JSON list of C-alpha atoms in Angstrom, two decimals:
[
{"chain": "X", "resi": 12, "resn": "UNK", "atom": "CA", "xyz": [-3.49, 9.21, -34.39]},
{"chain": "X", "resi": 13, "resn": "UNK", "atom": "CA", "xyz": [-4.96, 12.32, -32.77]},
{"chain": "X", "resi": 14, "resn": "UNK", "atom": "CA", "xyz": [-5.24, 10.40, -29.52]},
{"chain": "X", "resi": 15, "resn": "UNK", "atom": "CA", "xyz": [-1.53, 9.55, -29.83]},
{"chain": "X", "resi": 16, "resn": "UNK", "atom": "CA", "xyz": [-0.68, 13.23, -30.35]},
{"chain": "X", "resi": 17, "resn": "UNK", "atom": "CA", "xyz": [-2.75, 14.23, -27.32]},
{"chain": "X", "resi": 18, "resn": "UNK", "atom": "CA", "xyz": [-1.06, 11.49, -25.29]},
{"chain": "X", "resi": 19, "resn": "UNK", "atom": "CA", "xyz": [2.23, 13.26, -26.01]},
{"chain": "X", "resi": 20, "resn": "UNK", "atom": "CA", "xyz": [0.75, 16.47, -24.71]},
{"chain": "X", "resi": 21, "resn": "UNK", "atom": "CA", "xyz": [-1.41, 15.45, -21.76]},
{"chain": "X", "resi": 22, "resn": "UNK", "atom": "CA", "xyz": [-0.39, 11.88, -20.93]},
{"chain": "X", "resi": 23, "resn": "UNK", "atom": "CA", "xyz": [-2.33, 8.60, -21.29]},
{"chain": "X", "resi": 24, "resn": "UNK", "atom": "CA", "xyz": [-6.12, 8.50, -21.58]},
{"chain": "X", "resi": 25, "resn": "UNK", "atom": "CA", "xyz": [-8.52, 6.02, -20.05]},
{"chain": "X", "resi": 26, "resn": "UNK", "atom": "CA", "xyz": [-11.50, 4.70, -21.98]},
{"chain": "X", "resi": 27, "resn": "UNK", "atom": "CA", "xyz": [-14.99, 6.07, -21.44]},
{"chain": "X", "resi": 28, "resn": "UNK", "atom": "CA", "xyz": [-18.52, 6.65, -22.75]},
{"chain": "X", "resi": 29, "resn": "UNK", "atom": "CA", "xyz": [-19.91, 8.01, -25.99]},
{"chain": "X", "resi": 30, "resn": "UNK", "atom": "CA", "xyz": [-20.87, 11.63, -26.78]},
{"chain": "X", "resi": 31, "resn": "UNK", "atom": "CA", "xyz": [-22.92, 12.69, -29.86]},
{"chain": "X", "resi": 32, "resn": "UNK", "atom": "CA", "xyz": [-20.97, 14.26, -32.73]},
{"chain": "X", "resi": 33, "resn": "UNK", "atom": "CA", "xyz": [-23.50, 16.35, -34.70]},
{"chain": "X", "resi": 34, "resn": "UNK", "atom": "CA", "xyz": [-22.38, 19.71, -33.35]},
{"chain": "X", "resi": 35, "resn": "UNK", "atom": "CA", "xyz": [-18.75, 18.72, -33.80]},
{"chain": "X", "resi": 36, "resn": "UNK", "atom": "CA", "xyz": [-19.21, 18.08, -37.51]},
{"chain": "X", "resi": 37, "resn": "UNK", "atom": "CA", "xyz": [-20.84, 21.49, -38.02]},
{"chain": "X", "resi": 38, "resn": "UNK", "atom": "CA", "xyz": [-18.05, 23.24, -36.11]},
{"chain": "X", "resi": 39, "resn": "UNK", "atom": "CA", "xyz": [-15.42, 21.25, -37.97]},
{"chain": "X", "resi": 40, "resn": "UNK", "atom": "CA", "xyz": [-16.84, 22.21, -41.37]},
{"chain": "X", "resi": 41, "resn": "UNK", "atom": "CA", "xyz": [-17.05, 25.87, -40.31]},
{"chain": "X", "resi": 42, "resn": "UNK", "atom": "CA", "xyz": [-13.43, 25.76, -39.17]},
{"chain": "X", "resi": 43, "resn": "UNK", "atom": "CA", "xyz": [-12.23, 23.99, -42.32]},
{"chain": "X", "resi": 44, "resn": "UNK", "atom": "CA", "xyz": [-14.10, 26.49, -44.54]},
{"chain": "X", "resi": 45, "resn": "UNK", "atom": "CA", "xyz": [-12.46, 29.39, -42.69]},
{"chain": "X", "resi": 46, "resn": "UNK", "atom": "CA", "xyz": [-9.04, 27.76, -43.04]},
{"chain": "X", "resi": 47, "resn": "UNK", "atom": "CA", "xyz": [-9.52, 27.11, -46.77]},
{"chain": "X", "resi": 48, "resn": "UNK", "atom": "CA", "xyz": [-10.68, 30.69, -47.33]},
{"chain": "X", "resi": 49, "resn": "UNK", "atom": "CA", "xyz": [-7.50, 31.96, -45.66]},
{"chain": "X", "resi": 50, "resn": "UNK", "atom": "CA", "xyz": [-5.24, 29.37, -47.34]},
{"chain": "X", "resi": 51, "resn": "UNK", "atom": "CA", "xyz": [-4.36, 27.82, -43.98]},
{"chain": "X", "resi": 52, "resn": "UNK", "atom": "CA", "xyz": [-2.74, 31.06, -42.79]},
{"chain": "X", "resi": 53, "resn": "UNK", "atom": "CA", "xyz": [-4.53, 32.72, -39.88]},
{"chain": "X", "resi": 54, "resn": "UNK", "atom": "CA", "xyz": [-3.25, 35.93, -38.35]},
{"chain": "X", "resi": 55, "resn": "UNK", "atom": "CA", "xyz": [-3.52, 36.40, -34.61]},
{"chain": "X", "resi": 56, "resn": "UNK", "atom": "CA", "xyz": [-5.10, 39.80, -35.16]},
{"chain": "X", "resi": 57, "resn": "UNK", "atom": "CA", "xyz": [-7.74, 38.52, -37.58]},
{"chain": "X", "resi": 58, "resn": "UNK", "atom": "CA", "xyz": [-8.94, 35.26, -35.99]},
{"chain": "X", "resi": 59, "resn": "UNK", "atom": "CA", "xyz": [-12.64, 35.75, -35.16]},
{"chain": "X", "resi": 60, "resn": "UNK", "atom": "CA", "xyz": [-13.48, 35.51, -31.46]},
{"chain": "X", "resi": 61, "resn": "UNK", "atom": "CA", "xyz": [-16.06, 32.76, -32.02]},
{"chain": "X", "resi": 62, "resn": "UNK", "atom": "CA", "xyz": [-13.48, 30.50, -33.68]},
{"chain": "X", "resi": 63, "resn": "UNK", "atom": "CA", "xyz": [-10.80, 31.42, -31.15]},
{"chain": "X", "resi": 64, "resn": "UNK", "atom": "CA", "xyz": [-13.06, 30.31, -28.30]},
{"chain": "X", "resi": 65, "resn": "UNK", "atom": "CA", "xyz": [-13.88, 27.03, -30.06]},
{"chain": "X", "resi": 66, "resn": "UNK", "atom": "CA", "xyz": [-10.20, 26.34, -30.82]},
{"chain": "X", "resi": 67, "resn": "UNK", "atom": "CA", "xyz": [-8.99, 27.03, -27.27]},
{"chain": "X", "resi": 68, "resn": "UNK", "atom": "CA", "xyz": [-7.57, 24.19, -25.21]},
{"chain": "X", "resi": 69, "resn": "UNK", "atom": "CA", "xyz": [-6.25, 24.38, -21.67]},
{"chain": "X", "resi": 70, "resn": "UNK", "atom": "CA", "xyz": [-2.49, 24.51, -21.24]},
{"chain": "X", "resi": 71, "resn": "UNK", "atom": "CA", "xyz": [-0.90, 21.17, -20.26]},
{"chain": "X", "resi": 72, "resn": "UNK", "atom": "CA", "xyz": [-0.24, 21.04, -16.55]},
{"chain": "X", "resi": 73, "resn": "UNK", "atom": "CA", "xyz": [-3.15, 23.32, -15.63]},
{"chain": "X", "resi": 74, "resn": "UNK", "atom": "CA", "xyz": [-6.11, 21.98, -13.65]},
{"chain": "X", "resi": 75, "resn": "UNK", "atom": "CA", "xyz": [-8.40, 22.51, -16.65]},
{"chain": "X", "resi": 76, "resn": "UNK", "atom": "CA", "xyz": [-6.12, 20.30, -18.76]},
{"chain": "X", "resi": 77, "resn": "UNK", "atom": "CA", "xyz": [-6.97, 17.31, -16.58]},
{"chain": "X", "resi": 78, "resn": "UNK", "atom": "CA", "xyz": [-10.71, 17.89, -17.11]},
{"chain": "X", "resi": 79, "resn": "UNK", "atom": "CA", "xyz": [-10.10, 18.32, -20.84]},
{"chain": "X", "resi": 80, "resn": "UNK", "atom": "CA", "xyz": [-8.20, 15.03, -20.88]},
{"chain": "X", "resi": 81, "resn": "UNK", "atom": "CA", "xyz": [-11.01, 13.24, -19.00]},
{"chain": "X", "resi": 82, "resn": "UNK", "atom": "CA", "xyz": [-13.61, 14.73, -21.35]},
{"chain": "X", "resi": 83, "resn": "UNK", "atom": "CA", "xyz": [-11.62, 13.67, -24.40]},
{"chain": "X", "resi": 84, "resn": "UNK", "atom": "CA", "xyz": [-11.09, 10.18, -22.99]},
{"chain": "X", "resi": 85, "resn": "UNK", "atom": "CA", "xyz": [-14.79, 9.67, -22.18]},
{"chain": "X", "resi": 86, "resn": "UNK", "atom": "CA", "xyz": [-15.55, 10.02, -25.86]},
{"chain": "X", "resi": 87, "resn": "UNK", "atom": "CA", "xyz": [-13.72, 6.82, -26.68]},
{"chain": "X", "resi": 88, "resn": "UNK", "atom": "CA", "xyz": [-13.51, 6.93, -30.50]},
{"chain": "X", "resi": 89, "resn": "UNK", "atom": "CA", "xyz": [-16.39, 9.35, -31.11]},
{"chain": "X", "resi": 90, "resn": "UNK", "atom": "CA", "xyz": [-16.05, 13.02, -31.99]},
{"chain": "X", "resi": 91, "resn": "UNK", "atom": "CA", "xyz": [-17.07, 16.14, -30.08]},
{"chain": "X", "resi": 92, "resn": "UNK", "atom": "CA", "xyz": [-16.31, 19.83, -29.72]},
{"chain": "X", "resi": 93, "resn": "UNK", "atom": "CA", "xyz": [-13.51, 19.16, -27.24]},
{"chain": "X", "resi": 94, "resn": "UNK", "atom": "CA", "xyz": [-11.52, 17.53, -30.05]},
{"chain": "X", "resi": 95, "resn": "UNK", "atom": "CA", "xyz": [-12.01, 20.42, -32.48]},
{"chain": "X", "resi": 96, "resn": "UNK", "atom": "CA", "xyz": [-8.71, 22.22, -31.73]},
{"chain": "X", "resi": 97, "resn": "UNK", "atom": "CA", "xyz": [-6.67, 19.09, -32.43]},
{"chain": "X", "resi": 98, "resn": "UNK", "atom": "CA", "xyz": [-8.54, 18.35, -35.67]},
{"chain": "X", "resi": 99, "resn": "UNK", "atom": "CA", "xyz": [-8.00, 21.95, -36.81]},
{"chain": "X", "resi": 100, "resn": "UNK", "atom": "CA", "xyz": [-4.29, 21.76, -36.02]},
{"chain": "X", "resi": 101, "resn": "UNK", "atom": "CA", "xyz": [-3.90, 18.38, -37.73]},
{"chain": "X", "resi": 102, "resn": "UNK", "atom": "CA", "xyz": [-5.84, 19.61, -40.78]},
{"chain": "X", "resi": 103, "resn": "UNK", "atom": "CA", "xyz": [-3.49, 22.57, -41.23]},
{"chain": "X", "resi": 104, "resn": "UNK", "atom": "CA", "xyz": [-0.44, 20.33, -40.80]},
{"chain": "X", "resi": 105, "resn": "UNK", "atom": "CA", "xyz": [-1.75, 18.14, -43.62]},
{"chain": "X", "resi": 106, "resn": "UNK", "atom": "CA", "xyz": [-2.95, 20.82, -46.03]},
{"chain": "X", "resi": 107, "resn": "UNK", "atom": "CA", "xyz": [-0.26, 23.45, -45.57]},
{"chain": "X", "resi": 108, "resn": "UNK", "atom": "CA", "xyz": [2.82, 21.45, -44.59]},
{"chain": "X", "resi": 109, "resn": "UNK", "atom": "CA", "xyz": [2.04, 17.97, -45.99]},
{"chain": "X", "resi": 110, "resn": "UNK", "atom": "CA", "xyz": [2.63, 16.51, -42.51]},
{"chain": "X", "resi": 111, "resn": "UNK", "atom": "CA", "xyz": [0.37, 13.49, -41.95]},
{"chain": "X", "resi": 112, "resn": "UNK", "atom": "CA", "xyz": [0.56, 12.39, -38.32]},
{"chain": "X", "resi": 113, "resn": "UNK", "atom": "CA", "xyz": [-0.69, 8.92, -39.23]},
{"chain": "X", "resi": 114, "resn": "UNK", "atom": "CA", "xyz": [2.72, 8.30, -40.85]},
{"chain": "X", "resi": 115, "resn": "UNK", "atom": "CA", "xyz": [4.86, 9.84, -38.08]},
{"chain": "X", "resi": 116, "resn": "UNK", "atom": "CA", "xyz": [7.52, 7.91, -36.24]},
{"chain": "X", "resi": 117, "resn": "UNK", "atom": "CA", "xyz": [8.22, 8.61, -32.56]},
{"chain": "X", "resi": 118, "resn": "UNK", "atom": "CA", "xyz": [10.58, 11.53, -33.27]},
{"chain": "X", "resi": 119, "resn": "UNK", "atom": "CA", "xyz": [8.13, 13.20, -35.66]},
{"chain": "X", "resi": 120, "resn": "UNK", "atom": "CA", "xyz": [5.31, 12.68, -33.17]},
{"chain": "X", "resi": 121, "resn": "UNK", "atom": "CA", "xyz": [7.44, 14.39, -30.52]},
{"chain": "X", "resi": 122, "resn": "UNK", "atom": "CA", "xyz": [7.85, 17.40, -32.83]},
{"chain": "X", "resi": 123, "resn": "UNK", "atom": "CA", "xyz": [4.12, 17.46, -33.60]},
{"chain": "X", "resi": 124, "resn": "UNK", "atom": "CA", "xyz": [3.39, 17.32, -29.85]},
{"chain": "X", "resi": 125, "resn": "UNK", "atom": "CA", "xyz": [5.70, 20.28, -29.27]},
{"chain": "X", "resi": 126, "resn": "UNK", "atom": "CA", "xyz": [4.06, 22.20, -32.13]},
{"chain": "X", "resi": 127, "resn": "UNK", "atom": "CA", "xyz": [0.61, 21.45, -30.71]},
{"chain": "X", "resi": 128, "resn": "UNK", "atom": "CA", "xyz": [1.74, 22.70, -27.30]},
{"chain": "X", "resi": 129, "resn": "UNK", "atom": "CA", "xyz": [2.94, 26.00, -28.84]},
{"chain": "X", "resi": 130, "resn": "UNK", "atom": "CA", "xyz": [-0.28, 26.31, -30.87]},
{"chain": "X", "resi": 131, "resn": "UNK", "atom": "CA", "xyz": [-2.26, 25.97, -27.62]},
{"chain": "X", "resi": 132, "resn": "UNK", "atom": "CA", "xyz": [-0.01, 28.55, -25.96]},
{"chain": "X", "resi": 133, "resn": "UNK", "atom": "CA", "xyz": [-0.48, 30.99, -28.84]},
{"chain": "X", "resi": 134, "resn": "UNK", "atom": "CA", "xyz": [-4.26, 30.65, -28.81]},
{"chain": "X", "resi": 135, "resn": "UNK", "atom": "CA", "xyz": [-4.29, 31.24, -25.06]},
{"chain": "X", "resi": 136, "resn": "UNK", "atom": "CA", "xyz": [-2.03, 34.28, -25.54]},
{"chain": "X", "resi": 137, "resn": "UNK", "atom": "CA", "xyz": [-4.44, 35.74, -28.12]},
{"chain": "X", "resi": 138, "resn": "UNK", "atom": "CA", "xyz": [-7.44, 35.08, -25.88]},
{"chain": "X", "resi": 139, "resn": "UNK", "atom": "CA", "xyz": [-5.73, 36.54, -22.80]},
{"chain": "X", "resi": 140, "resn": "UNK", "atom": "CA", "xyz": [-4.58, 39.68, -24.58]},
{"chain": "X", "resi": 141, "resn": "UNK", "atom": "CA", "xyz": [-8.02, 40.29, -26.07]},
{"chain": "X", "resi": 142, "resn": "UNK", "atom": "CA", "xyz": [-9.69, 39.71, -22.70]},
{"chain": "X", "resi": 143, "resn": "UNK", "atom": "CA", "xyz": [-7.29, 42.19, -21.08]},
{"chain": "X", "resi": 144, "resn": "UNK", "atom": "CA", "xyz": [-7.86, 44.75, -23.85]},
{"chain": "X", "resi": 145, "resn": "UNK", "atom": "CA", "xyz": [-4.15, 44.75, -24.70]},
{"chain": "X", "resi": 146, "resn": "UNK", "atom": "CA", "xyz": [-2.52, 44.94, -28.12]},
{"chain": "X", "resi": 147, "resn": "UNK", "atom": "CA", "xyz": [-1.18, 41.66, -29.36]},
{"chain": "X", "resi": 148, "resn": "UNK", "atom": "CA", "xyz": [1.60, 40.83, -31.76]},
{"chain": "X", "resi": 149, "resn": "UNK", "atom": "CA", "xyz": [0.54, 39.88, -35.27]},
{"chain": "X", "resi": 150, "resn": "UNK", "atom": "CA", "xyz": [1.65, 36.41, -36.35]},
{"chain": "X", "resi": 151, "resn": "UNK", "atom": "CA", "xyz": [0.37, 33.41, -38.27]},
{"chain": "X", "resi": 152, "resn": "UNK", "atom": "CA", "xyz": [-0.94, 31.00, -35.61]},
{"chain": "X", "resi": 153, "resn": "UNK", "atom": "CA", "xyz": [-0.08, 27.99, -37.79]},
{"chain": "X", "resi": 154, "resn": "UNK", "atom": "CA", "xyz": [3.45, 29.04, -38.78]},
{"chain": "X", "resi": 155, "resn": "UNK", "atom": "CA", "xyz": [4.99, 26.04, -37.00]},
{"chain": "X", "resi": 156, "resn": "UNK", "atom": "CA", "xyz": [8.33, 26.61, -38.69]},
{"chain": "X", "resi": 157, "resn": "UNK", "atom": "CA", "xyz": [8.66, 29.98, -36.94]},
{"chain": "X", "resi": 158, "resn": "UNK", "atom": "CA", "xyz": [7.12, 29.18, -33.55]},
{"chain": "X", "resi": 159, "resn": "UNK", "atom": "CA", "xyz": [10.41, 29.83, -31.72]},
{"chain": "X", "resi": 160, "resn": "UNK", "atom": "CA", "xyz": [10.67, 33.34, -33.22]},
{"chain": "X", "resi": 161, "resn": "UNK", "atom": "CA", "xyz": [7.01, 34.05, -32.42]},
{"chain": "X", "resi": 162, "resn": "UNK", "atom": "CA", "xyz": [7.50, 33.02, -28.79]},
{"chain": "X", "resi": 163, "resn": "UNK", "atom": "CA", "xyz": [10.59, 35.27, -28.59]},
{"chain": "X", "resi": 164, "resn": "UNK", "atom": "CA", "xyz": [8.53, 38.22, -29.88]},
{"chain": "X", "resi": 165, "resn": "UNK", "atom": "CA", "xyz": [5.81, 37.55, -27.31]},
{"chain": "X", "resi": 166, "resn": "UNK", "atom": "CA", "xyz": [8.36, 37.29, -24.51]},
{"chain": "X", "resi": 167, "resn": "UNK", "atom": "CA", "xyz": [9.94, 40.57, -25.64]},
{"chain": "X", "resi": 168, "resn": "UNK", "atom": "CA", "xyz": [6.50, 42.21, -25.64]},
{"chain": "X", "resi": 169, "resn": "UNK", "atom": "CA", "xyz": [5.90, 41.06, -22.08]},
{"chain": "X", "resi": 170, "resn": "UNK", "atom": "CA", "xyz": [9.14, 42.67, -20.88]},
{"chain": "X", "resi": 171, "resn": "UNK", "atom": "CA", "xyz": [8.39, 46.03, -22.53]},
{"chain": "X", "resi": 172, "resn": "UNK", "atom": "CA", "xyz": [6.99, 48.74, -20.24]},
{"chain": "X", "resi": 173, "resn": "UNK", "atom": "CA", "xyz": [3.41, 49.76, -21.06]}
]
């Protein structure tokens, strides 16, 4: 199902080789523990840098997105760190919103793909603002029901003079 969601975002994947999953499982458990501790609500201003960097994905359409897609595809049905952001996103959808992508029809999968795209955008916004030493807007990175309002706030911030 995660492959189907990523297909919505990046396009079709080819098959490929196998990559070990030990590190992935450790990172996944660390991420899930953090999410549980924060009740699946993570503020942009409080997300630790180490998790932010592990949850980052390239934006669809960027050159790095193609490499991400190839890396993901090479894994066939194994798990690795490159899949961590999608597992984290899916986990929050299940635990916080009772949205199980394995039961989604095409329309629901389209919505999940859009939400994943915004999630990626928000993580990249947080990373970029921190890297630039700029103040960022506080929001819950998993508040999918308010993603449109969050994007509007970010756009308004970008048009404000510094």
